[in-house]
Protein backbone atom coordinates (compact mmCIF):
# COMPACT_ATOMS: atom_id res chain seq x y z
CA UNK A 1 0.00 0.00 0.00
CA UNK A 2 1.16 3.52 -0.75
CA UNK A 3 0.55 5.53 2.40
CA UNK A 4 -0.59 9.13 2.04
CA UNK A 5 -0.48 11.58 4.93
CA UNK A 6 -4.24 11.05 5.33
CA UNK A 7 -3.72 7.29 5.80
CA UNK A 8 -1.00 7.85 8.41
CA UNK A 9 -3.12 10.41 10.26
CA UNK A 10 -6.14 8.05 10.26
CA UNK A 11 -3.97 5.21 11.61
CA UNK A 12 -2.55 7.38 14.39
CA UNK A 13 -6.00 8.69 15.34
CA UNK A 14 -7.35 5.12 15.46
CA UNK A 15 -4.60 4.46 18.02
CA UNK A 16 -5.48 7.47 20.24
CA UNK A 17 -2.86 9.90 18.90
CA UNK A 18 -3.97 13.53 18.93
CA UNK A 19 -2.81 16.45 16.80
CA UNK A 20 -0.78 18.80 19.02
CA UNK A 21 0.64 21.33 16.58
CA UNK A 22 1.69 22.10 13.02
CA UNK A 23 4.93 23.59 11.79
CA UNK A 24 4.97 24.40 8.11
CA UNK A 25 3.84 21.31 6.22
CA UNK A 26 4.48 18.92 9.13
CA UNK A 27 1.83 17.77 11.58
CA UNK A 28 2.79 16.54 15.05
CA UNK A 29 0.78 13.86 16.84
CA UNK A 30 1.13 12.85 20.48
CA UNK A 31 0.09 9.50 21.89
CA UNK A 32 0.74 6.96 24.63
CA UNK A 33 2.05 3.54 23.60
CA UNK A 34 3.20 0.97 26.17
CA UNK A 35 3.04 3.67 28.89
CA UNK A 36 5.48 5.94 27.02
CA UNK A 37 4.49 9.28 25.52
CA UNK A 38 5.32 9.38 21.79
CA UNK A 39 5.57 12.33 19.39
CA UNK A 40 5.25 11.53 15.69
CA UNK A 41 5.96 14.00 12.88
CA UNK A 42 3.88 13.48 9.72
CA UNK A 43 4.83 15.35 6.53
CA UNK A 44 1.66 16.76 4.97
CA UNK A 45 1.80 16.92 1.19
CA UNK A 46 -1.85 16.49 0.13
CA UNK A 47 -2.26 13.45 -2.13
CA UNK A 48 1.41 12.55 -2.51
CA UNK A 49 2.53 9.25 -1.03
CA UNK A 50 4.89 9.27 1.92
CA UNK A 51 8.21 7.73 0.98
CA UNK A 52 8.56 4.15 2.30
CA UNK A 53 11.91 5.05 3.86
CA UNK A 54 10.27 7.86 5.87
CA UNK A 55 7.64 5.43 7.10
CA UNK A 56 10.13 2.69 7.98
CA UNK A 57 12.82 4.81 9.59
CA UNK A 58 10.90 7.69 11.14
CA UNK A 59 7.14 7.43 11.52
CA UNK A 60 6.75 3.76 12.54
CA UNK A 61 9.62 3.70 15.08
CA UNK A 62 8.56 7.02 16.63
CA UNK A 63 4.99 5.74 17.05
CA UNK A 64 6.09 2.71 19.06
CA UNK A 65 3.50 0.56 17.30
CA UNK A 66 4.95 -2.56 15.61
CA UNK A 67 5.33 -2.52 11.83
CA UNK A 68 3.17 -5.67 11.62
CA UNK A 69 0.15 -3.71 12.94
CA UNK A 70 0.80 -0.91 10.43
CA UNK A 71 0.93 -3.51 7.64
CA UNK A 72 -2.29 -5.27 8.70
CA UNK A 73 -4.11 -1.95 8.98
CA UNK A 74 -2.86 -0.80 5.57
CA UNK A 75 -3.92 -4.03 3.88
CA UNK A 76 -7.34 -4.17 5.59
CA UNK A 77 -9.05 -2.07 2.93
CA UNK A 78 -12.17 -0.34 4.21
CA UNK A 79 -12.71 1.75 7.35
CA UNK A 80 -14.84 -0.87 9.07
CA UNK A 81 -12.13 -3.53 8.78
CA UNK A 82 -9.44 -1.06 9.84
CA UNK A 83 -11.30 -0.14 13.06
CA UNK A 84 -10.93 -3.76 14.23
CA UNK A 85 -7.13 -3.70 13.91
CA UNK A 86 -5.64 -2.09 17.00
CA UNK A 87 -2.50 -2.37 19.06
CA UNK A 88 -3.37 -3.19 22.70
CA UNK A 89 -0.47 -1.08 24.00
CA UNK A 90 -1.97 2.12 22.56
CA UNK A 91 -3.84 4.08 25.23
CA UNK A 92 -5.64 7.39 25.51
CA UNK A 93 -3.59 10.26 26.85
Tab-separated table of N, CA and C in Angstrom:
chain	number	residue	atom	x	y	z
A	1	UNK	N	0.837	-1.185	0.000
A	1	UNK	CA	0.000	0.000	0.000
A	1	UNK	C	0.879	1.245	0.000
A	2	UNK	N	0.514	2.213	-0.801
A	2	UNK	CA	1.159	3.521	-0.753
A	2	UNK	C	0.437	4.350	0.297
A	3	UNK	N	1.147	4.757	1.321
A	3	UNK	CA	0.554	5.528	2.401
A	3	UNK	C	0.596	7.015	2.067
A	4	UNK	N	-0.551	7.678	2.147
A	4	UNK	CA	-0.589	9.132	2.038
A	4	UNK	C	-0.598	9.686	3.465
A	5	UNK	N	-0.451	10.985	3.591
A	5	UNK	CA	-0.483	11.575	4.931
A	5	UNK	C	-1.847	11.336	5.584
A	6	UNK	N	-2.908	11.296	4.784
A	6	UNK	CA	-4.244	11.052	5.331
A	6	UNK	C	-4.354	9.643	5.917
A	7	UNK	N	-3.720	8.662	5.275
A	7	UNK	CA	-3.719	7.293	5.797
A	7	UNK	C	-2.975	7.228	7.128
A	8	UNK	N	-1.813	7.862	7.186
A	8	UNK	CA	-1.003	7.846	8.410
A	8	UNK	C	-1.755	8.540	9.541
A	9	UNK	N	-2.360	9.674	9.242
A	9	UNK	CA	-3.118	10.405	10.261
A	9	UNK	C	-4.296	9.569	10.757
A	10	UNK	N	-5.014	8.909	9.866
A	10	UNK	CA	-6.142	8.050	10.263
A	10	UNK	C	-5.658	6.908	11.153
A	11	UNK	N	-4.526	6.296	10.798
A	11	UNK	CA	-3.966	5.212	11.606
A	11	UNK	C	-3.635	5.718	13.007
A	12	UNK	N	-2.940	6.842	13.083
A	12	UNK	CA	-2.554	7.383	14.387
A	12	UNK	C	-3.785	7.736	15.220
A	13	UNK	N	-4.786	8.333	14.603
A	13	UNK	CA	-5.996	8.689	15.342
A	13	UNK	C	-6.755	7.452	15.812
A	14	UNK	N	-6.730	6.385	15.033
A	14	UNK	CA	-7.353	5.123	15.463
A	14	UNK	C	-6.639	4.537	16.679
A	15	UNK	N	-5.390	4.954	16.892
A	15	UNK	CA	-4.596	4.464	18.019
A	15	UNK	C	-4.393	5.557	19.074
A	16	UNK	N	-5.385	6.455	19.179
A	16	UNK	CA	-5.479	7.466	20.238
A	16	UNK	C	-4.429	8.572	20.175
A	17	UNK	N	-3.781	8.771	19.045
A	17	UNK	CA	-2.861	9.897	18.905
A	17	UNK	C	-3.687	11.143	18.608
A	18	UNK	N	-3.262	12.276	19.154
A	18	UNK	CA	-3.969	13.535	18.927
A	18	UNK	C	-3.025	14.558	18.305
A	19	UNK	N	-3.589	15.396	17.458
A	19	UNK	CA	-2.808	16.447	16.800
A	19	UNK	C	-2.480	17.509	17.842
A	20	UNK	N	-1.171	17.809	18.016
A	20	UNK	CA	-0.783	18.797	19.017
A	20	UNK	C	-0.342	20.117	18.406
A	21	UNK	N	0.313	20.089	17.265
A	21	UNK	CA	0.642	21.332	16.575
A	21	UNK	C	1.124	21.063	15.155
A	22	UNK	N	1.239	22.165	14.411
A	22	UNK	CA	1.687	22.098	13.023
A	22	UNK	C	2.817	23.093	12.844
A	23	UNK	N	3.840	22.683	12.137
A	23	UNK	CA	4.928	23.590	11.795
A	23	UNK	C	5.184	23.442	10.302
A	24	UNK	N	4.828	24.464	9.558
A	24	UNK	CA	4.969	24.395	8.106
A	24	UNK	C	4.057	23.325	7.545
A	25	UNK	N	4.640	22.381	6.808
A	25	UNK	CA	3.844	21.306	6.216
A	25	UNK	C	3.980	20.005	7.003
A	26	UNK	N	4.324	20.104	8.293
A	26	UNK	CA	4.476	18.918	9.126
A	26	UNK	C	3.509	18.983	10.301
A	27	UNK	N	2.772	17.887	10.478
A	27	UNK	CA	1.830	17.774	11.584
A	27	UNK	C	2.484	16.926	12.671
A	28	UNK	N	2.227	17.271	13.920
A	28	UNK	CA	2.791	16.539	15.049
A	28	UNK	C	1.657	15.916	15.852
A	29	UNK	N	1.787	14.611	16.103
A	29	UNK	CA	0.780	13.862	16.842
A	29	UNK	C	1.403	13.264	18.090
A	30	UNK	N	0.658	13.340	19.190
A	30	UNK	CA	1.130	12.846	20.475
A	30	UNK	C	0.239	11.696	20.913
A	31	UNK	N	0.857	10.641	21.428
A	31	UNK	CA	0.093	9.497	21.894
A	31	UNK	C	0.842	8.727	22.960
A	32	UNK	N	0.133	7.796	23.597
A	32	UNK	CA	0.743	6.957	24.629
A	32	UNK	C	0.728	5.512	24.128
A	33	UNK	N	1.920	4.930	24.038
A	33	UNK	CA	2.052	3.543	23.602
A	33	UNK	C	2.954	2.828	24.602
A	34	UNK	N	2.462	1.742	25.158
A	34	UNK	CA	3.198	0.974	26.168
A	34	UNK	C	3.684	1.877	27.303
A	35	UNK	N	2.791	2.737	27.781
A	35	UNK	CA	3.045	3.667	28.887
A	35	UNK	C	4.140	4.685	28.623
A	36	UNK	N	4.496	4.908	27.385
A	36	UNK	CA	5.476	5.939	27.019
A	36	UNK	C	4.787	6.953	26.108
A	37	UNK	N	5.045	8.224	26.363
A	37	UNK	CA	4.488	9.282	25.517
A	37	UNK	C	5.321	9.357	24.240
A	38	UNK	N	4.648	9.366	23.101
A	38	UNK	CA	5.318	9.385	21.791
A	38	UNK	C	4.905	10.625	21.016
A	39	UNK	N	5.850	11.196	20.272
A	39	UNK	CA	5.574	12.325	19.390
A	39	UNK	C	5.982	11.925	17.982
A	40	UNK	N	5.015	11.966	17.069
A	40	UNK	CA	5.245	11.532	15.687
A	40	UNK	C	5.048	12.721	14.752
A	41	UNK	N	6.018	12.928	13.879
A	41	UNK	CA	5.958	13.996	12.880
A	41	UNK	C	5.490	13.396	11.560
A	42	UNK	N	4.436	13.973	10.985
A	42	UNK	CA	3.883	13.478	9.723
A	42	UNK	C	3.991	14.580	8.671
A	43	UNK	N	4.759	14.350	7.596
A	43	UNK	CA	4.828	15.350	6.529
A	43	UNK	C	3.503	15.393	5.775
A	44	UNK	N	2.958	16.599	5.619
A	44	UNK	CA	1.659	16.760	4.970
A	44	UNK	C	1.864	17.329	3.576
A	45	UNK	N	1.664	16.495	2.577
A	45	UNK	CA	1.795	16.925	1.188
A	45	UNK	C	0.608	16.398	0.388
A	46	UNK	N	-0.579	16.814	0.783
A	46	UNK	CA	-1.850	16.493	0.128
A	46	UNK	C	-1.952	15.037	-0.325
A	47	UNK	N	-2.026	14.805	-1.624
A	47	UNK	CA	-2.260	13.454	-2.132
A	47	UNK	C	-0.984	12.684	-2.453
A	48	UNK	N	0.165	13.266	-2.225
A	48	UNK	CA	1.410	12.551	-2.509
A	48	UNK	C	1.617	11.440	-1.487
A	49	UNK	N	2.214	10.355	-1.933
A	49	UNK	CA	2.535	9.255	-1.033
A	49	UNK	C	3.736	9.621	-0.172
A	50	UNK	N	3.727	9.104	1.045
A	50	UNK	CA	4.885	9.273	1.917
A	50	UNK	C	5.913	8.235	1.497
A	51	UNK	N	7.154	8.639	1.421
A	51	UNK	CA	8.207	7.725	0.985
A	51	UNK	C	8.311	6.554	1.959
A	52	UNK	N	8.464	5.324	1.430
A	52	UNK	CA	8.562	4.150	2.297
A	52	UNK	C	9.687	4.265	3.328
A	53	UNK	N	10.786	4.889	2.931
A	53	UNK	CA	11.909	5.054	3.863
A	53	UNK	C	11.513	5.942	5.055
A	54	UNK	N	10.747	6.983	4.789
A	54	UNK	CA	10.271	7.864	5.865
A	54	UNK	C	9.370	7.088	6.817
A	55	UNK	N	8.507	6.267	6.259
A	55	UNK	CA	7.638	5.435	7.103
A	55	UNK	C	8.454	4.467	7.953
A	56	UNK	N	9.341	3.725	7.305
A	56	UNK	CA	10.126	2.691	7.981
A	56	UNK	C	11.084	3.228	9.031
A	57	UNK	N	11.742	4.339	8.719
A	57	UNK	CA	12.821	4.809	9.588
A	57	UNK	C	12.450	5.973	10.496
A	58	UNK	N	11.282	6.552	10.303
A	58	UNK	CA	10.905	7.688	11.137
A	58	UNK	C	9.535	7.500	11.787
A	59	UNK	N	8.504	7.417	10.986
A	59	UNK	CA	7.141	7.433	11.519
A	59	UNK	C	6.827	6.186	12.351
A	60	UNK	N	7.083	5.007	11.812
A	60	UNK	CA	6.748	3.765	12.537
A	60	UNK	C	7.549	3.630	13.832
A	61	UNK	N	8.883	3.808	13.816
A	61	UNK	CA	9.621	3.698	15.083
A	61	UNK	C	9.205	4.747	16.123
A	62	UNK	N	8.948	5.976	15.684
A	62	UNK	CA	8.555	7.023	16.633
A	62	UNK	C	7.190	6.748	17.247
A	63	UNK	N	6.325	6.032	16.522
A	63	UNK	CA	4.991	5.738	17.048
A	63	UNK	C	5.035	4.677	18.141
A	64	UNK	N	6.017	3.788	18.084
A	64	UNK	CA	6.094	2.713	19.064
A	64	UNK	C	5.164	1.549	18.770
A	65	UNK	N	4.420	1.630	17.691
A	65	UNK	CA	3.497	0.557	17.295
A	65	UNK	C	4.220	-0.336	16.296
A	66	UNK	N	4.209	-1.659	16.498
A	66	UNK	CA	4.952	-2.563	15.614
A	66	UNK	C	4.562	-2.427	14.139
A	67	UNK	N	5.540	-2.620	13.278
A	67	UNK	CA	5.329	-2.522	11.829
A	67	UNK	C	4.273	-3.517	11.356
A	68	UNK	N	4.158	-4.661	12.024
A	68	UNK	CA	3.168	-5.666	11.617
A	68	UNK	C	1.737	-5.125	11.747
A	69	UNK	N	1.479	-4.315	12.761
A	69	UNK	CA	0.150	-3.712	12.940
A	69	UNK	C	-0.101	-2.685	11.842
A	70	UNK	N	0.919	-1.890	11.524
A	70	UNK	CA	0.798	-0.912	10.432
A	70	UNK	C	0.459	-1.639	9.133
A	71	UNK	N	1.139	-2.759	8.882
A	71	UNK	CA	0.934	-3.513	7.640
A	71	UNK	C	-0.483	-4.084	7.568
A	72	UNK	N	-0.934	-4.705	8.664
A	72	UNK	CA	-2.292	-5.272	8.699
A	72	UNK	C	-3.330	-4.190	8.446
A	73	UNK	N	-3.158	-3.053	9.115
A	73	UNK	CA	-4.105	-1.948	8.982
A	73	UNK	C	-4.122	-1.433	7.545
A	74	UNK	N	-2.959	-1.292	6.943
A	74	UNK	CA	-2.861	-0.795	5.571
A	74	UNK	C	-3.466	-1.738	4.553
A	75	UNK	N	-3.389	-3.035	4.814
A	75	UNK	CA	-3.916	-4.033	3.883
A	75	UNK	C	-5.387	-4.366	4.136
A	76	UNK	N	-5.967	-3.825	5.212
A	76	UNK	CA	-7.342	-4.170	5.586
A	76	UNK	C	-8.377	-3.664	4.593
A	77	UNK	N	-8.094	-2.566	3.928
A	77	UNK	CA	-9.046	-2.068	2.934
A	77	UNK	C	-9.956	-0.988	3.451
A	78	UNK	N	-11.180	-1.358	3.845
A	78	UNK	CA	-12.168	-0.338	4.208
A	78	UNK	C	-12.069	0.093	5.675
A	79	UNK	N	-12.774	1.170	6.003
A	79	UNK	CA	-12.714	1.749	7.349
A	79	UNK	C	-13.214	0.792	8.422
A	80	UNK	N	-14.266	0.054	8.093
A	80	UNK	CA	-14.842	-0.868	9.073
A	80	UNK	C	-13.828	-1.948	9.470
A	81	UNK	N	-13.137	-2.501	8.493
A	81	UNK	CA	-12.130	-3.530	8.777
A	81	UNK	C	-10.947	-2.938	9.530
A	82	UNK	N	-10.587	-1.709	9.192
A	82	UNK	CA	-9.441	-1.064	9.844
A	82	UNK	C	-9.712	-0.774	11.314
A	83	UNK	N	-10.948	-0.447	11.661
A	83	UNK	CA	-11.296	-0.136	13.057
A	83	UNK	C	-11.051	-1.332	13.977
A	84	UNK	N	-11.109	-2.544	13.424
A	84	UNK	CA	-10.930	-3.756	14.225
A	84	UNK	C	-9.461	-4.055	14.509
A	85	UNK	N	-8.563	-3.429	13.746
A	85	UNK	CA	-7.133	-3.703	13.905
A	85	UNK	C	-6.536	-2.635	14.813
A	86	UNK	N	-6.214	-3.033	16.037
A	86	UNK	CA	-5.639	-2.093	16.997
A	86	UNK	C	-4.478	-2.737	17.730
A	87	UNK	N	-3.623	-1.901	18.249
A	87	UNK	CA	-2.503	-2.369	19.064
A	87	UNK	C	-2.903	-2.203	20.526
A	88	UNK	N	-2.898	-3.281	21.315
A	88	UNK	CA	-3.371	-3.193	22.697
A	88	UNK	C	-2.548	-2.255	23.581
A	89	UNK	N	-1.312	-1.971	23.195
A	89	UNK	CA	-0.473	-1.081	23.999
A	89	UNK	C	-0.794	0.389	23.819
A	90	UNK	N	-1.599	0.724	22.800
A	90	UNK	CA	-1.971	2.122	22.557
A	90	UNK	C	-3.083	2.514	23.522
A	91	UNK	N	-2.878	3.630	24.218
A	91	UNK	CA	-3.838	4.075	25.228
A	91	UNK	C	-4.155	5.548	25.031
A	92	UNK	N	-5.287	5.968	25.558
A	92	UNK	CA	-5.643	7.388	25.506
A	92	UNK	C	-4.714	8.165	26.422
A	93	UNK	N	-4.458	9.399	26.019
A	93	UNK	CA	-3.591	10.258	26.851
A	93	UNK	C	-4.411	10.827	27.982
